[in-house]
mmCIF file of C-alpha atoms in Angstrom:
data_model
loop_
_atom_site.group_PDB
_atom_site.id
_atom_site.type_symbol
_atom_site.label_atom_id
_atom_site.label_comp_id
_atom_site.label_asym_id
_atom_site.label_seq_id
_atom_site.Cartn_x
_atom_site.Cartn_y
_atom_site.Cartn_z
ATOM 1 C CA MET A 1484 -17.515 0.621 76.178
ATOM 2 C CA GLU A 1485 -13.838 1.255 75.600
ATOM 3 C CA LYS A 1486 -12.694 4.828 76.181
ATOM 4 C CA LEU A 1487 -9.780 6.084 74.079
ATOM 5 C CA ILE A 1488 -7.682 8.901 75.511
ATOM 6 C CA ILE A 1489 -4.804 10.658 73.759
ATOM 7 C CA THR A 1490 -2.617 12.991 75.783
ATOM 8 C CA SER A 1491 0.711 14.756 75.526
ATOM 9 C CA ASP A 1492 1.348 14.270 79.254
ATOM 10 C CA LYS A 1493 4.723 12.518 79.217
ATOM 11 C CA ASN A 1494 4.312 11.537 82.883
ATOM 12 C CA GLN A 1495 1.713 8.977 81.813
ATOM 13 C CA LEU A 1496 3.969 7.269 79.241
ATOM 14 C CA ASP A 1497 4.865 3.619 79.796
ATOM 15 C CA ILE A 1498 8.474 3.648 78.595
ATOM 16 C CA GLU A 1499 8.837 -0.129 78.858
ATOM 17 C CA PHE A 1500 5.773 -0.645 76.653
ATOM 18 C CA ILE A 1501 7.040 1.927 74.145
ATOM 19 C CA THR A 1502 10.561 0.485 74.076
ATOM 20 C CA ALA A 1503 9.325 -3.093 73.722
ATOM 21 C CA PHE A 1504 7.332 -2.134 70.627
ATOM 22 C CA ILE A 1505 9.777 0.362 69.089
ATOM 23 C CA SER A 1506 12.845 -1.863 69.489
ATOM 24 C CA LYS A 1507 11.290 -4.442 67.145
ATOM 25 C CA THR A 1508 10.355 -2.064 64.333
ATOM 26 C CA TYR A 1509 12.175 -1.578 61.048
ATOM 27 C CA TRP A 1510 12.810 2.074 61.860
ATOM 28 C CA ALA A 1511 14.188 1.763 65.411
ATOM 29 C CA LYS A 1512 15.432 -1.789 65.744
ATOM 30 C CA ASP A 1513 17.309 -2.361 68.983
ATOM 31 C CA ARG A 1514 16.512 1.064 70.490
ATOM 32 C CA THR A 1515 17.057 0.741 74.240
ATOM 33 C CA SER A 1516 14.891 2.193 77.001
ATOM 34 C CA GLN A 1517 17.716 4.638 77.803
ATOM 35 C CA MET A 1518 17.737 5.819 74.188
ATOM 36 C CA MET A 1519 13.941 6.010 74.187
ATOM 37 C CA GLN A 1520 14.003 8.138 77.342
ATOM 38 C CA ILE A 1521 16.309 10.619 75.609
ATOM 39 C CA CYS A 1522 13.913 10.717 72.639
ATOM 40 C CA ILE A 1523 10.981 11.339 74.982
ATOM 41 C CA ASP A 1524 12.833 14.053 76.872
ATOM 42 C CA HIS A 1525 13.471 16.006 73.660
ATOM 43 C CA SER A 1526 10.136 15.568 71.899
ATOM 44 C CA LEU A 1527 6.468 16.423 72.165
ATOM 45 C CA ASN A 1528 4.975 13.027 73.013
ATOM 46 C CA PHE A 1529 1.510 11.599 72.483
ATOM 47 C CA GLY A 1530 0.359 8.547 74.407
ATOM 48 C CA VAL A 1531 -2.724 6.600 73.330
ATOM 49 C CA TYR A 1532 -4.629 4.884 76.136
ATOM 50 C CA LEU A 1533 -7.559 2.518 76.133
ATOM 51 C CA ASN A 1534 -9.204 1.968 79.508
ATOM 52 C CA LYS A 1535 -6.142 3.574 81.164
ATOM 53 C CA LYS A 1536 -3.685 1.157 79.470
ATOM 54 C CA GLN A 1537 -1.247 2.495 76.893
ATOM 55 C CA ILE A 1538 -1.830 1.034 73.427
ATOM 56 C CA GLY A 1539 -0.017 3.513 71.191
ATOM 57 C CA TYR A 1540 2.461 6.304 70.877
ATOM 58 C CA ALA A 1541 3.862 8.998 68.614
ATOM 59 C CA ARG A 1542 6.260 11.866 69.052
ATOM 60 C CA VAL A 1543 6.934 15.133 67.285
ATOM 61 C CA VAL A 1544 10.270 16.908 67.022
ATOM 62 C CA THR A 1545 9.483 20.559 66.427
ATOM 63 C CA ASP A 1546 10.321 24.227 66.846
ATOM 64 C CA TYR A 1547 6.543 24.894 67.232
ATOM 65 C CA VAL A 1548 6.494 27.506 64.448
ATOM 66 C CA GLN A 1549 8.153 26.455 61.224
ATOM 67 C CA PHE A 1550 8.788 22.725 61.297
ATOM 68 C CA ALA A 1551 7.489 19.499 62.825
ATOM 69 C CA TYR A 1552 8.645 15.947 62.193
ATOM 70 C CA ILE A 1553 6.318 13.131 63.253
ATOM 71 C CA MET A 1554 8.116 10.010 64.450
ATOM 72 C CA ASP A 1555 7.651 6.624 66.119
ATOM 73 C CA VAL A 1556 3.933 6.364 65.358
ATOM 74 C CA PHE A 1557 2.410 3.051 66.385
ATOM 75 C CA ILE A 1558 -0.655 1.298 67.746
ATOM 76 C CA ASP A 1559 -0.150 -2.058 69.460
ATOM 77 C CA GLU A 1560 -0.973 -4.975 67.142
ATOM 78 C CA ALA A 1561 -3.877 -6.113 69.316
ATOM 79 C CA HIS A 1562 -5.611 -2.774 68.690
ATOM 80 C CA GLN A 1563 -4.795 -2.118 65.048
ATOM 81 C CA GLY A 1564 -7.541 -1.838 62.466
ATOM 82 C CA LYS A 1565 -9.905 0.056 64.784
ATOM 83 C CA GLY A 1566 -9.173 3.586 63.579
ATOM 84 C CA PHE A 1567 -6.956 4.510 66.519
ATOM 85 C CA SER A 1568 -4.028 5.584 64.326
ATOM 86 C CA LYS A 1569 -6.352 7.969 62.497
ATOM 87 C CA GLU A 1570 -7.512 9.414 65.815
ATOM 88 C CA LEU A 1571 -3.896 9.792 66.914
ATOM 89 C CA MET A 1572 -2.905 11.613 63.719
ATOM 90 C CA GLN A 1573 -5.940 13.895 63.931
ATOM 91 C CA PHE A 1574 -5.071 14.702 67.539
ATOM 92 C CA ILE A 1575 -1.453 15.541 66.665
ATOM 93 C CA LEU A 1576 -2.298 17.686 63.651
ATOM 94 C CA THR A 1577 -4.861 19.722 65.592
ATOM 95 C CA ASP A 1578 -2.853 20.055 68.812
ATOM 96 C CA GLU A 1579 -3.036 23.674 69.952
ATOM 97 C CA SER A 1580 0.708 23.917 70.582
ATOM 98 C CA LEU A 1581 1.429 22.950 66.959
ATOM 99 C CA LYS A 1582 -1.137 25.174 65.237
ATOM 100 C CA ALA A 1583 1.497 27.588 63.837
ATOM 101 C CA VAL A 1584 3.634 24.882 62.207
ATOM 102 C CA LYS A 1585 4.002 25.434 58.470
ATOM 103 C CA VAL A 1586 6.053 22.403 57.356
ATOM 104 C CA TRP A 1587 5.214 18.895 58.521
ATOM 105 C CA ARG A 1588 7.299 15.870 57.598
ATOM 106 C CA LEU A 1589 7.459 12.185 58.361
ATOM 107 C CA ALA A 1590 8.974 9.044 56.912
ATOM 108 C CA THR A 1591 7.270 5.720 56.355
ATOM 109 C CA ALA A 1592 7.869 2.500 54.493
ATOM 110 C CA ASP A 1593 4.380 1.069 54.895
ATOM 111 C CA ALA A 1594 1.712 3.573 56.004
ATOM 112 C CA HIS A 1595 1.467 5.937 53.039
ATOM 113 C CA GLU A 1596 -2.305 5.585 52.742
ATOM 114 C CA LEU A 1597 -2.856 6.542 56.372
ATOM 115 C CA TYR A 1598 -0.813 9.716 56.024
ATOM 116 C CA ARG A 1599 -2.302 10.654 52.638
ATOM 117 C CA LYS A 1600 -5.673 10.904 54.395
ATOM 118 C CA PHE A 1601 -4.218 13.845 56.323
ATOM 119 C CA GLY A 1602 -2.749 15.614 53.307
ATOM 120 C CA PHE A 1603 0.783 14.219 53.324
ATOM 121 C CA THR A 1604 2.330 13.641 49.894
ATOM 122 C CA GLU A 1605 5.682 12.641 48.519
ATOM 123 C CA LEU A 1606 8.256 15.450 48.660
ATOM 124 C CA SER A 1607 7.562 18.085 46.022
ATOM 125 C CA LYS A 1608 11.282 18.706 45.550
ATOM 126 C CA PRO A 1609 13.176 15.674 46.819
ATOM 127 C CA GLU A 1610 16.284 16.962 45.054
ATOM 128 C CA ASN A 1611 16.400 19.748 47.654
ATOM 129 C CA MET A 1612 16.526 17.327 50.589
ATOM 130 C CA MET A 1613 19.772 15.981 51.979
ATOM 131 C CA GLU A 1614 20.624 13.623 54.787
ATOM 132 C CA LEU A 1615 23.567 12.347 56.751
ATOM 133 C CA MET A 1616 23.194 8.782 57.998
ATOM 134 C CA LYS A 1617 25.525 7.537 60.746
#
């Protein structure tokens, strides 16, 4: 039987695996391993492992009290459709270090239904949000 483990131990992360996947996505196309290492160094990271091999990843940028932004969520294509992304999201949202967070955000172009299952909705006041894209 396959054993799924999710951990925030960044020492277990396979940066080459993460970079190979992330650099081909619509949200982080061409992100290098050096850039990914900087992201890892400044985030709370969650690795997803099946039989000790990494199959997924997500990270959270947070102040641990008021705000948390979930980013770079993925499960390797070979393991999609097995409920692992739901387990990953449940793990993140119940992580002890994030229990005080009041505002959670994320962005997605294609996984709205997954995130709705955890209570995420469209912005209630999008007119209040601003961004600077460089």
